[in-house]
PDB file of C-alpha atoms in Angstrom:
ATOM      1  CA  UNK A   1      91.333  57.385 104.841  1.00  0.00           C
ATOM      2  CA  UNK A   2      90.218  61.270 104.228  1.00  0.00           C
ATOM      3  CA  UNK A   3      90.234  63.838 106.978  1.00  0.00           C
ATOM      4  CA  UNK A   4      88.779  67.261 106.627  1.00  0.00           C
ATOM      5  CA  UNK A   5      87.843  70.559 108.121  1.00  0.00           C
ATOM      6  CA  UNK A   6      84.433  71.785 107.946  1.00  0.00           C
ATOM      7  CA  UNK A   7      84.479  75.355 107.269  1.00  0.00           C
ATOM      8  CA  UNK A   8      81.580  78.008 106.123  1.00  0.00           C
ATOM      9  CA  UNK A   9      83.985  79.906 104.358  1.00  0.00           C
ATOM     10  CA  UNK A  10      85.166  79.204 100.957  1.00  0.00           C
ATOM     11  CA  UNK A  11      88.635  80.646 100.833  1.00  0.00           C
ATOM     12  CA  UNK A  12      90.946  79.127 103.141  1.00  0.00           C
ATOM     13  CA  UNK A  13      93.813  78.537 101.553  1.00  0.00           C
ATOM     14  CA  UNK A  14      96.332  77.383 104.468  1.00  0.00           C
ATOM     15  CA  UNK A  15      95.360  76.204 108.026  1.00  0.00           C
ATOM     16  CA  UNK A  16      97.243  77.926 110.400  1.00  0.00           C
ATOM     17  CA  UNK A  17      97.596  75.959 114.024  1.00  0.00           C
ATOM     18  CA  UNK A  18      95.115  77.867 116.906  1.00  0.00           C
ATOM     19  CA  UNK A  19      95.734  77.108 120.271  1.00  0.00           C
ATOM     20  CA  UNK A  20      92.257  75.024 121.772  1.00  0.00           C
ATOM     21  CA  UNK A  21      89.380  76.346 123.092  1.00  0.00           C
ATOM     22  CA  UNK A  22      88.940  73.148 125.431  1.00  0.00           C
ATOM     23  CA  UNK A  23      90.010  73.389 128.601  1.00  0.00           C
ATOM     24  CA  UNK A  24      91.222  69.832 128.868  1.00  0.00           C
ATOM     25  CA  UNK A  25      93.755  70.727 126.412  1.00  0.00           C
ATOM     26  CA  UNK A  26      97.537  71.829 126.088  1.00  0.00           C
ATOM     27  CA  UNK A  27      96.416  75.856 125.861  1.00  0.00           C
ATOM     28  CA  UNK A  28     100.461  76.534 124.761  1.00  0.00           C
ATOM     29  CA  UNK A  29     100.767  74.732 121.722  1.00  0.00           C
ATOM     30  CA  UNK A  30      98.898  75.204 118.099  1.00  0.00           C
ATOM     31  CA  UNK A  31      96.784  72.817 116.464  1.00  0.00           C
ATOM     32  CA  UNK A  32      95.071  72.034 113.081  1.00  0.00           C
ATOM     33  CA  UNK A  33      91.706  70.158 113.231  1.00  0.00           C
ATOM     34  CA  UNK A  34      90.143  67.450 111.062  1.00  0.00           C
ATOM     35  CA  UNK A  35      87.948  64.940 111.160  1.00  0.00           C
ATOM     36  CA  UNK A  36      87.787  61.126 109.778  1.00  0.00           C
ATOM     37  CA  UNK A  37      85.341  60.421 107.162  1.00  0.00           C
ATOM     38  CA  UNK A  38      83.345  58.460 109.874  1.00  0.00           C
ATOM     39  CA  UNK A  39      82.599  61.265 112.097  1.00  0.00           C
ATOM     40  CA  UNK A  40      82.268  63.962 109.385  1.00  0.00           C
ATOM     41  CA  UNK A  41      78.105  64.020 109.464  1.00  0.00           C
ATOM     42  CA  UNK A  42      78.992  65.171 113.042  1.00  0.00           C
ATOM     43  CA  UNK A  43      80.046  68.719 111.277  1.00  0.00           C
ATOM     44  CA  UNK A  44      77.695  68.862 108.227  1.00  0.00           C
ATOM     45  CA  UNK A  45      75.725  71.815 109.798  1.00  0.00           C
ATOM     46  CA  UNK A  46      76.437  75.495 110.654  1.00  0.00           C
ATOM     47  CA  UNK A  47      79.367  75.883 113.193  1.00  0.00           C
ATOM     48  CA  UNK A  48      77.449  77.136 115.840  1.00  0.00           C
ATOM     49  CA  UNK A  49      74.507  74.955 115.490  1.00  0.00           C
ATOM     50  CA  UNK A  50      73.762  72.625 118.384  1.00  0.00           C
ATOM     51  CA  UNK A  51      73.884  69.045 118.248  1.00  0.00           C
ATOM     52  CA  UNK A  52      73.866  65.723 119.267  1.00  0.00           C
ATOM     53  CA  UNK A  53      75.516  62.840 117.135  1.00  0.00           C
ATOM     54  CA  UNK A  54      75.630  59.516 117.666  1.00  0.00           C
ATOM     55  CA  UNK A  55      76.883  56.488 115.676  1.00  0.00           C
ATOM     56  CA  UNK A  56      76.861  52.615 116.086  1.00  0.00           C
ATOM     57  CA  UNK A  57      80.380  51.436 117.203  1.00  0.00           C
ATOM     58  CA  UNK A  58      81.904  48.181 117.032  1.00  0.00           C
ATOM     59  CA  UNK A  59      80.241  47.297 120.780  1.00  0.00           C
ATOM     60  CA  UNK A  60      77.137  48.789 120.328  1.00  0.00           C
ATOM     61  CA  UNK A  61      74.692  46.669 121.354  1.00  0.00           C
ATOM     62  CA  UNK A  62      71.328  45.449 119.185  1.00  0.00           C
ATOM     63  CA  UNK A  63      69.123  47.142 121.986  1.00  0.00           C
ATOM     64  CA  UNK A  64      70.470  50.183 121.708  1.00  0.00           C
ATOM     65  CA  UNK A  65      70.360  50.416 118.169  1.00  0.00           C
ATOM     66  CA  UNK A  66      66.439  49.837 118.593  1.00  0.00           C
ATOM     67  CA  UNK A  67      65.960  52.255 120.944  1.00  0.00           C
ATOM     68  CA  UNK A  68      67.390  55.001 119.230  1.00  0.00           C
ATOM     69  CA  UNK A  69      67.935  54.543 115.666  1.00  0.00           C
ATOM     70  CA  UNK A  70      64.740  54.437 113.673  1.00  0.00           C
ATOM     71  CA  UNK A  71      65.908  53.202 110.594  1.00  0.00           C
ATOM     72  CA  UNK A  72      69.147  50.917 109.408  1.00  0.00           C
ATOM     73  CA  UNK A  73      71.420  54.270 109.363  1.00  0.00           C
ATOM     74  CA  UNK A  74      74.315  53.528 111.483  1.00  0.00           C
ATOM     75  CA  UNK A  75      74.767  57.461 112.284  1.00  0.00           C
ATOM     76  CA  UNK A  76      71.964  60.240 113.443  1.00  0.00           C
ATOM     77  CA  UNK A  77      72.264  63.768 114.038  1.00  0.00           C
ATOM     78  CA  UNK A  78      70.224  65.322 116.289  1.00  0.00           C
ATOM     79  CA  UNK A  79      69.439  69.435 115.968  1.00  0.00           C
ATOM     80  CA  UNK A  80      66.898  71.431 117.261  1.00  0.00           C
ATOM     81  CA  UNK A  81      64.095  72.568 115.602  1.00  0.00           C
ATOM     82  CA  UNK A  82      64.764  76.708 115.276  1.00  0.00           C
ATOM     83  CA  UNK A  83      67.596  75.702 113.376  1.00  0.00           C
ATOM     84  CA  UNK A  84      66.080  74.001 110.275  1.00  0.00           C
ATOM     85  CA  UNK A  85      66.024  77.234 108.354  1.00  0.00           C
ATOM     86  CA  UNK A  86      69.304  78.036 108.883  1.00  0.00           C
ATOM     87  CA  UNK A  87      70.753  74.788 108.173  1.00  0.00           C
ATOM     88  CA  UNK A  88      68.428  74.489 104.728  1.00  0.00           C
ATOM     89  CA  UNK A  89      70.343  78.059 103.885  1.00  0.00           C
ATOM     90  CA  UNK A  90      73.878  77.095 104.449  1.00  0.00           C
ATOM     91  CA  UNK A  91      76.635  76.400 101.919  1.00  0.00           C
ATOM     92  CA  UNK A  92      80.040  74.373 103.666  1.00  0.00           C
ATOM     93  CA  UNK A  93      82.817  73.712 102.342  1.00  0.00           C
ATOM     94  CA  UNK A  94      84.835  70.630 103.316  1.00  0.00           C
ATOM     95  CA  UNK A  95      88.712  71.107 103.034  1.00  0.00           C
ATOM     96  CA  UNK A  96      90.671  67.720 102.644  1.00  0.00           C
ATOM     97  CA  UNK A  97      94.079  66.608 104.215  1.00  0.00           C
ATOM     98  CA  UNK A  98      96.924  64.449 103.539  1.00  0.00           C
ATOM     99  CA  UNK A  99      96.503  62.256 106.443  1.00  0.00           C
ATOM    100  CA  UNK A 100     100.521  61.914 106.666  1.00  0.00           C
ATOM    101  CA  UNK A 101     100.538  65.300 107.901  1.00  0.00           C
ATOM    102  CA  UNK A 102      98.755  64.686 111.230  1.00  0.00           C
ATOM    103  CA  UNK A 103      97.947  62.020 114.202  1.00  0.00           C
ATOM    104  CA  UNK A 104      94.984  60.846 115.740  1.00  0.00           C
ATOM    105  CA  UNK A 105      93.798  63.123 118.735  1.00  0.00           C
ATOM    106  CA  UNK A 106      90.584  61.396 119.314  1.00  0.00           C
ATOM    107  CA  UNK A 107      89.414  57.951 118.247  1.00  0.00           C
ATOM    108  CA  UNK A 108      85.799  58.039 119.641  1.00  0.00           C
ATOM    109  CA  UNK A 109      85.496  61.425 118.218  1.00  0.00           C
ATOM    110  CA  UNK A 110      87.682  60.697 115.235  1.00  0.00           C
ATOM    111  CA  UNK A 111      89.655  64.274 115.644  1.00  0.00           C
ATOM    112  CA  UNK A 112      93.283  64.725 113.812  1.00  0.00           C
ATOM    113  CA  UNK A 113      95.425  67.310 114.841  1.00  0.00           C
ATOM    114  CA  UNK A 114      99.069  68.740 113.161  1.00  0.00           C
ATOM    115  CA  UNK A 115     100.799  71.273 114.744  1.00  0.00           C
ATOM    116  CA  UNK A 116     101.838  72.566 111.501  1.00  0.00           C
ATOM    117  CA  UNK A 117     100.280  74.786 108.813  1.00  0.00           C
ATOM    118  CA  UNK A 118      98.575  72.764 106.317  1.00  0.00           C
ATOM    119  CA  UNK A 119      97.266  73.285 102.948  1.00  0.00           C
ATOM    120  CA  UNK A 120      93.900  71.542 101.783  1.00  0.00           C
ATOM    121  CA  UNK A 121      94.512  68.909  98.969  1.00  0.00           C
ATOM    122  CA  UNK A 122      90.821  69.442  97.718  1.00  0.00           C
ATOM    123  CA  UNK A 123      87.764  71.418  98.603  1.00  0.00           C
ATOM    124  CA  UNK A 124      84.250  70.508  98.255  1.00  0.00           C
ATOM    125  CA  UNK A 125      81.503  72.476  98.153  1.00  0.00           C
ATOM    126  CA  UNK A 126      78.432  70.981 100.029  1.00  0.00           C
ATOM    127  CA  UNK A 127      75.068  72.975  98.697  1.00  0.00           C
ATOM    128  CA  UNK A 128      72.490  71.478 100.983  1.00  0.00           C
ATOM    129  CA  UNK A 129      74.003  69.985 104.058  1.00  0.00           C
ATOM    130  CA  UNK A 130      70.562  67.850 105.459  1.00  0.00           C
ATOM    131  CA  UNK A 131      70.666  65.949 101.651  1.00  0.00           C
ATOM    132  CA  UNK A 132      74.279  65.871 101.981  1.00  0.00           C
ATOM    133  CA  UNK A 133      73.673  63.651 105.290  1.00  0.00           C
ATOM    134  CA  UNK A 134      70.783  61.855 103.776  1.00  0.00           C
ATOM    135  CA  UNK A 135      73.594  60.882 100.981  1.00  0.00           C
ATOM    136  CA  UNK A 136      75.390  59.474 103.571  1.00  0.00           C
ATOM    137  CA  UNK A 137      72.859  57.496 105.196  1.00  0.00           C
ATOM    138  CA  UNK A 138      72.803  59.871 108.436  1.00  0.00           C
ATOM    139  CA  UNK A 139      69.732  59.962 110.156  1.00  0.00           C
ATOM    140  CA  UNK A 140      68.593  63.275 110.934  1.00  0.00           C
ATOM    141  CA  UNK A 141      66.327  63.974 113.529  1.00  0.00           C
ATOM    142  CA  UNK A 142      65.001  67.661 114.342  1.00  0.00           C
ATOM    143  CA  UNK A 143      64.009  67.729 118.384  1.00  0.00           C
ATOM    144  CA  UNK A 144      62.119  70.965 120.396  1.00  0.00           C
ATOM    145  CA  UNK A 145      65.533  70.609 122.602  1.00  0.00           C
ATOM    146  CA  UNK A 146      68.394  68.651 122.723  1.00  0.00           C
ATOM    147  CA  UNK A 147      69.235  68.068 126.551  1.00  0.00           C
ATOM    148  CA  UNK A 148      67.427  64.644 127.024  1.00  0.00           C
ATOM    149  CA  UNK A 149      69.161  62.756 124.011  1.00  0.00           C
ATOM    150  CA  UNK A 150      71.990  64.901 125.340  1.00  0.00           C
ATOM    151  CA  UNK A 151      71.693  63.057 129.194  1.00  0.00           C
ATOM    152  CA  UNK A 152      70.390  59.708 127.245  1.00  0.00           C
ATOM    153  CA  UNK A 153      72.698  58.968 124.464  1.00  0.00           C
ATOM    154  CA  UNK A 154      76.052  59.360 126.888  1.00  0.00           C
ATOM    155  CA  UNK A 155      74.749  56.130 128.575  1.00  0.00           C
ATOM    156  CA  UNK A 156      74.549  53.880 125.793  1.00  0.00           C
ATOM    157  CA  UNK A 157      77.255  51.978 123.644  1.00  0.00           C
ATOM    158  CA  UNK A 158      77.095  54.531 120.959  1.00  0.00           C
ATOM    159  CA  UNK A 159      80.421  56.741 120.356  1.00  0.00           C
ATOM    160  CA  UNK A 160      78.463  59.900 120.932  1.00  0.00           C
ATOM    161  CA  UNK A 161      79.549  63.570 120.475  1.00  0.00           C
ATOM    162  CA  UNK A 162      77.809  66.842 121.624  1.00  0.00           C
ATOM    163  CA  UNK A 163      78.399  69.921 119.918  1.00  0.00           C
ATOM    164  CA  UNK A 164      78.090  73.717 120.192  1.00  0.00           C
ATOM    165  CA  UNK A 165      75.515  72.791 123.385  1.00  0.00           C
ATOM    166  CA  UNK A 166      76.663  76.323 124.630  1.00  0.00           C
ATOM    167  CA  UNK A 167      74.457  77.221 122.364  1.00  0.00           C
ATOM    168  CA  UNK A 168      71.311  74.887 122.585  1.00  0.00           C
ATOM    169  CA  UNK A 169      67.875  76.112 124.075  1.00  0.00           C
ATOM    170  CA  UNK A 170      67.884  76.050 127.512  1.00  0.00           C
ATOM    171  CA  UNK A 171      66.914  72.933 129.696  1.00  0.00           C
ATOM    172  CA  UNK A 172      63.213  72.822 130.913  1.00  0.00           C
TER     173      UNK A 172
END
């Protein structure tokens, strides 16, 4: 199993722990992120970039998979539309992890966390992050805003994540 941190810079050499922005977390002790290989199309697009993810999990049932995949991807990302240029002009880098080094945070959202510095195993450069989820069979669809698949999806049997919506258009 590979886990990795998403980053748009290329020169990170060791992680340092950061205490966590969320507020439903321990705010006095470090951590290092990464993600499973599962939920990594989840972070193939600019940090701050708004969006919805969804993929099919082991109960997901056949109608929701009709409803709202369109094609037999198992994973879609969702991102508004003002953000296609940006996306089309942004290089990531995805830093790799000895898994040994840290323990599941998250299974829905397949988040690993160490409270130690770590130092990547391998970096990979990712050129063109929309064929990068094409590669990996991600649906991508680009919406005019993202709160209705945003109120929708969380009532389905997909594990779902919402990203940087602090940052979406606003709600009409």
């Amino acid at each position: 199993m590979g886990i990795f941190h998403v980053s748009e810079e290329d020169d990170i050499h060791e992680f340092q722990p950061r205490i966590p922005t969320r507020q439903d977390l321990d705010q006095s002790k470090g951590l290092v992120w990464a993600v499973n290989e599962t939920c990594l199309p989840n972070f193939l697009t600019p940090r701050n970039c708004p969006r919805v993810c969804f993929h099919v999990a082991p109960n997901t049932s056949d109608a929701d998979k009709q409803t709202y995949l369109s094609s037999s991807c198992q994973h879609a990302v969702v991102i508004e539309n003002r953000w296609f240029e940006t996306i089309t002009k942004t290089e990531l880098y995805l830093y790799e992890f000895d898994p040994i080094h840290f323990k599941l945070q998250d299974d829905n959202a397949g988040f690993y966390v160490s409270d130690t510095a770590q130092v990547p195993i391998n970096k990979i450069k990712i050129d063109h992050p929309i064929q990068e989820l094409f590669r990996r069979q991600v649906e991508v669809r680009f919406v005019d805003q993202l709160w209705d698949i945003h109120d929708e999806i969380q009532h389905t049997t997909f594990h779902w994540s919402m990203c940087r919506m602090k940052f979406a258009a606003p709600r009409r």
